[in-house]
Amino acid sequence: MAKTGPCFLCLPLLLLLPLLLQAEQILPSEIKKNCTYVITIETTCMVGAETSNHVSLRFGGTNSNDIVVRHLNSKHIRKVDPLQPQVVDDVPRKPFQACMVDQFLVTAPCLDSPICRLYLKMIGSDEWRPGFAQVRVLGASSSRLSSDFFYFRRFMPRYVWHGADVCDREVTPFGLREKRKVYVKIP
């Protein structure tokens, strides 16, 4: 009787084995589709540096399309004390206040090269003076794709993309050549 017990359990396991193998093949491709990005933006301490305007962000790598995040304000997760890297609050609040560092969480398609360009766009009537911005890719294998700091330290122009592209460019006999950029919209 003891021998029939394990055989009784083997049949359902043998029937489930193809399903488990098929799920294992699907799972890695699903993980590679989207990545989680933590965006850190500092607003300087200058008088009038804060804003309540809508801010959008665009970033990308050398070998990938740009990711556009419209209305970054709605993806705010927390405010961080700039002098001590501890979380000041976990309650949603208005981002882009003077002397504050804000973090935003965005899920978007994964990039296949390190982030080397970043642009901000402000829509509204206030002034805003960001200090720096950085995009980090969450995950141990994706940390090499994170960006360096992009420094602004000036009042942002309105209604235009403003930032930097430090990606490698191809040098040709006719000058510098940049690859065509295609944008992906994130709702």
C-alpha positions as a printed Julia matrix, in Angstrom:
187×3 Matrix{Float64}:
  0.0    0.0     0.0
  2.84   2.43    0.65
  4.0    1.96   -2.97
  0.67   3.03   -4.49
  0.66   6.42   -2.67
  3.65   7.97   -4.48
  2.48   6.66   -7.89
 -0.91   8.18   -7.26
  0.79  11.59   -6.86
  3.11  11.13   -9.88
  0.29  11.12  -12.45
 -0.99  14.66  -11.66
  2.61  15.94  -11.53
  3.36  14.44  -14.94
  0.24  16.13  -16.33
  1.25  19.5   -14.84
  4.9   19.3   -15.97
  4.26  20.51  -19.59
  2.21  23.44  -18.25
  4.99  24.42  -15.85
  7.61  24.23  -18.61
  5.44  26.34  -20.93
  4.88  28.95  -18.18
  8.64  29.09  -17.58
  9.22  29.93  -21.25
  6.6   32.71  -21.26
  7.64  34.32  -17.99
 11.12  35.65  -18.95
  9.79  37.34  -22.11
  7.01  39.02  -20.11
  9.56  40.34  -17.58
 11.69  41.86  -20.34
  8.79  43.88  -21.78
  8.46  46.43  -18.96
 10.91  47.87  -16.46
 10.39  50.01  -13.4
 12.16  53.36  -13.36
 12.71  55.59  -10.33
 13.1   59.2   -11.4
 14.73  61.6    -8.95
 14.4   65.35   -9.53
 15.72  68.12   -7.3
 14.21  71.61   -7.22
 16.73  74.28   -6.23
 16.41  76.5    -3.16
 16.23  79.79   -5.06
 13.22  82.04   -4.39
 10.52  81.22   -6.95
 12.11  77.9    -7.95
  8.98  75.8    -7.2
  6.21  75.11   -9.66
  2.71  73.68   -9.83
  2.89  73.32  -13.62
  2.69  70.01  -15.43
  6.15  68.56  -16.03
  6.92  65.88  -18.61
 10.07  63.81  -18.95
 11.73  62.16  -21.95
 14.7   59.81  -21.66
 16.43  57.14  -23.7
 19.61  55.32  -24.55
 21.92  55.0   -27.52
 20.31  51.9   -29.02
 16.72  52.47  -27.95
 13.68  54.62  -28.55
 12.95  57.46  -26.15
 10.39  56.98  -23.39
  8.05  59.93  -22.87
  6.32  60.33  -19.51
  3.6   62.97  -19.68
  2.34  64.58  -16.46
  5.16  63.34  -14.27
  3.42  65.05  -11.34
  0.84  62.23  -11.18
  3.53  59.57  -10.69
  4.97  61.17   -7.53
  5.79  58.68   -4.77
  7.7   60.59   -2.11
  9.72  63.59   -1.05
 13.28  63.08    0.23
 15.31  65.38    2.46
 18.21  66.59    0.27
 20.66  66.74    3.21
 19.82  63.35    4.66
 18.76  60.56    2.3
 15.81  59.51    4.4
 12.2   59.59    3.37
 10.43  62.64    4.78
  6.94  61.41    3.95
  5.16  58.6     2.17
  1.93  60.56    1.79
  1.22  61.85   -1.72
  1.82  65.59   -1.89
  2.52  68.32   -4.39
  5.91  67.78   -6.08
  8.48  70.35   -7.27
  8.62  72.48   -4.12
 11.73  74.61   -3.44
 14.66  72.85   -1.72
 13.14  69.4    -2.2
 14.12  66.2    -3.93
 11.16  64.26   -5.33
 10.98  60.69   -6.56
  8.61  59.31   -9.17
  7.85  55.72  -10.12
  7.22  54.84  -13.78
  6.68  51.51  -15.53
  7.64  51.6   -19.19
  9.24  49.46  -21.9
 12.78  48.35  -21.06
 15.72  50.07  -22.68
 18.51  47.99  -24.17
 21.31  50.51  -23.57
 22.29  52.84  -20.71
 20.24  56.04  -20.36
 22.3   58.84  -21.89
 19.74  61.5   -22.77
 17.15  63.21  -20.62
 14.83  66.14  -21.31
 12.24  67.96  -19.19
  9.28  69.96  -20.48
  7.16  72.34  -18.42
  3.66  73.41  -19.42
  2.13  76.3   -17.48
  2.74  79.86  -16.37
  5.04  79.57  -13.29
  8.8   79.55  -13.24
 10.67  76.37  -12.25
 14.33  75.83  -11.59
 15.3   72.16  -11.33
 18.71  71.29   -9.94
 19.34  67.78  -11.21
 17.51  64.76  -12.57
 18.42  61.08  -12.59
 16.69  57.92  -13.85
 17.46  54.62  -12.12
 16.33  51.27  -13.45
 15.21  48.94  -10.67
 16.53  45.39  -10.66
 19.99  43.93  -10.13
 20.62  43.11  -13.79
 19.25  46.46  -15.01
 21.24  48.78  -12.73
 23.94  49.25  -15.4
 21.27  50.96  -17.55
 20.69  53.76  -15.01
 21.64  57.31  -15.92
 24.21  59.64  -14.46
 23.02  62.95  -13.03
 21.76  65.54  -15.53
 22.25  69.07  -14.16
 19.99  72.0   -15.05
 20.45  74.79  -12.44
 18.52  77.38  -14.5
 14.93  78.37  -14.99
 13.22  76.09  -17.48
 11.82  77.46  -20.72
  8.11  76.74  -21.19
  6.55  74.41  -23.76
  9.85  73.03  -25.15
 12.03  70.03  -24.32
 15.13  71.13  -22.41
 17.93  68.81  -21.39
 21.02  67.01  -22.61
 22.0   64.2   -24.98
 25.35  62.69  -24.04
 24.95  59.54  -26.14
 27.7   58.44  -28.47
 27.37  59.87  -31.92
 28.72  58.48  -35.13
 31.52  60.54  -36.69
 31.36  60.63  -40.5
 33.43  62.53  -43.08
 30.51  64.98  -43.29
 30.31  65.67  -39.53
 28.43  64.2   -36.59
 25.5   61.94  -37.35
 22.79  61.06  -34.88
 20.49  58.08  -35.16
 16.8   58.68  -35.8
 14.82  58.99  -32.57
 11.38  57.44  -32.16
  9.25  58.25  -29.12
  7.09  55.89  -27.07
  4.14  57.51  -25.27
  3.34  56.45  -21.73
 -0.22  57.2   -20.53
